[in-house]
Amino acid sequence: MEYFLQQLVNGVTLGSIYGLVAIGYTMVYGIIGMINFAHGDIFMIGSFVSLIVILGLFSVGITWIPLALVLVLAISMMITSAWGWIVERLAYRPLRNSFRLAPLITAIGMSITLQNFVQIVQGARVKPLPPVITGHFTLMEKDGFAVQISLMQIIIIMTTIFLMMAFSWLIGNTGLGRAQRACEQDRTMAALLGIDVDRTISLTFVIGAALAAVAGLMYLLYYGVIDFYIGFVAGIKAFTAAVLGGIGSLPGAMLGGLVIGLIETFWSAYFSVEYKDVAAFSTLAIVLIFMPSGLLGKPETEKV
Amino acid sequence: MKSKPSGPVSTPFSSAVADAGIAAFIALLLTSLVLGLRTTDTPAGLVLVPRTGLVVLAVSIVFFGRLLLNMLRGKKIPSNLRINTLAEYHSRFFVWARKYSGRIFLTAAFLLPLILLLAERQTGARMPLRYWFDIATLVLTYIMLGWGLNIVVGLAGLLDLGYVAFYAVGAYSYGLLAQHFGFSFWICLPLAGLLAAFWGIILGFPVLRLRGDYLAIVTLAFGEMIRIVLLNWYQFTGGPDGLSGIPRPDFFGLTFKRFGDHTFHGFLGIEYSSLYRILFLYYIILMLALLTNAVSRRLRRLPVGRAWEAMREDEIACRSLGINTVNTKLTAFATGAMFGGFAGSFFATRQGFISPESFTFIESAIILAIVVLGGMGSQAGIVIASIVMIGGFELLRNMQGLKLVFGDGFDPSLYRMLLFGMAMVAIMVWRPGGLVSARRPTIFLTSGKTERDKRARKGEKQ
């Protein structure tokens, strides 16, 4: 039981990170109907920018952790958003009205480009970062096995909940959110009604990248080691999460992230670490067989 | 490439400078940290090493490039300097090329060994023949894979991101059958194809109801699952160590070894050369690729091929016309997978060693990129895309001449994938329809057009 609770805590933490990245996939898919393959690499860049900013702040003497974290978050979100924006601008906007596979190919190309760019400029070796946030609380203890939740895990889960709420508010209650939902439903009509579609799409990418930057920072602090390849693995998982939850649906992305995180953690804990990805992917396949539009997705109406 | 300067502009130059300034600022924002500060390992942990020069370089490239673009934009280029528009190309070169491209490619492919041998004689300097054959074989492998995937993606319109799984199934089938039962390449080749087709059907069943991007992610997941299983099932597949010592193919019982009883050179009474084996492999893959091409072209004209294309265009209409979409999808998956399996077992016999490393997602992405960059559904486009993307970048790996330009520390192979990714983006943006963008019209359009043409020519009134 204690072991189970411990895994639950770990799984929810992992699921939160996946969920944040998954939102980026699901938003882009919702608005322009394409798989943004480069999003995982945007997450990776966010992680790298965070690492560089943390090292920079420490070297100039800002070592008070709360201040440092806020600064890292702000700078990392800003720069990662710029990367998200430029990817959309260079690789997707010129192909806005071409056939469905064209932006998919540029997305894969962008993913390869970003991965190799970071590999070249930052080196291929893994980058370790000593723990920045330490400390943990013991939830319960029995027979010498303590269920612990670390401060970092609390921060990750709280941040995710906060961002999810802020984000739902943004989509539901602001002009940008309305514009976004309008573009999702009918881009031509939205444009006719005076919505700047290009700007809305750009902002979608910017928001997605900012969330990916947060996820990247949390990944860095939680695992303490990153390399140029983390984007691919996390990206595939997050995309799986987005599809599992029903692509295009924001609560679905979060739910999917949690499910994938939990499955992975429990599978590693009770069965085998090697096959945790197989377990996650199999769940996806099984869920899609019975619910072809994911857990919370709306079934596509086929119009003739 | 910001949005176009709109509205009346008082001084074009200053606005061009301002626009370039904005672009440079964005470039500064992007590069300042990632490029400008390198994290370096030291005994005391990671430290940052500033590289201001690179950032200044990148930002100034963006600034002046952007400025140049802005100055050129709107200027009429004199017509005698202008590159012929595509329409003009269309009328002359392309019509000719399209008519004869198949024959030219075939002749060139068959005569390539001869051409290379002659080139070696003529230039005197020993060209590394082996190296050229290796590249040609590699390109042909990708052409074959592209043609195989084209059946699934280009004809049936099913987005498959896990094609490499079938490639892996083919390779491992041959490797394992040869290791455990001592089967030869020629027995294993059809078996590997069958097994891959079988796996194609297994994958096909659960995803029958899925469409578009759901299908994409499930096929991607399937590809990753196969790779993970190969990596971790140590007793059966050798895990990360892979399978080694995979036997080479023989030529009607004659081997290409230096010594032995039934050797190729011994039978013909010629001197031994390691080149014969490489040549032989080259012709095997050429034959396999041509088989793929011939089969997919024939299938296209059979009812099942028509059904694939119809399904690509409109699945609902297809179903309402009584086409069994289940069978149609499964046959597309199975046929595509079978050719992937053939290519995989060829890969295994050529390398003599396989490991899960060779079957990562990036391979699937490259094959898909070849299909789409070539122009969906275009057989010739796939050839061009393979030559450009695979051959071109393999050459880049070995261009030592670039060291003279960029200094000694320059390692071209490091930049290969970076340029590969950029080229994927650039080609797609430049020609969204693919290199050979005249996607073959579907059968409906072709027949409609010819019928109409005929009628028009006859002056028939109807």
Short mmCIF file of C-alpha atoms in Angstrom, two decimals, chain B residues 82-89 92:
data_model
loop_
_atom_site.label_atom_id
_atom_site.label_comp_id
_atom_site.label_asym_id
_atom_site.label_seq_id
_atom_site.Cartn_x
_atom_site.Cartn_y
_atom_site.Cartn_z
CA ARG B 82 14.81 35.65 -64.67
CA ILE B 83 14.91 31.95 -64.28
CA ASN B 84 12.38 30.36 -66.52
CA THR B 85 9.09 29.88 -64.80
CA LEU B 86 7.94 26.41 -64.10
CA ALA B 87 5.35 26.60 -66.83
CA GLU B 88 8.08 27.16 -69.38
CA TYR B 89 10.04 24.26 -67.98
CA ARG B 92 10.07 21.76 -72.79
#
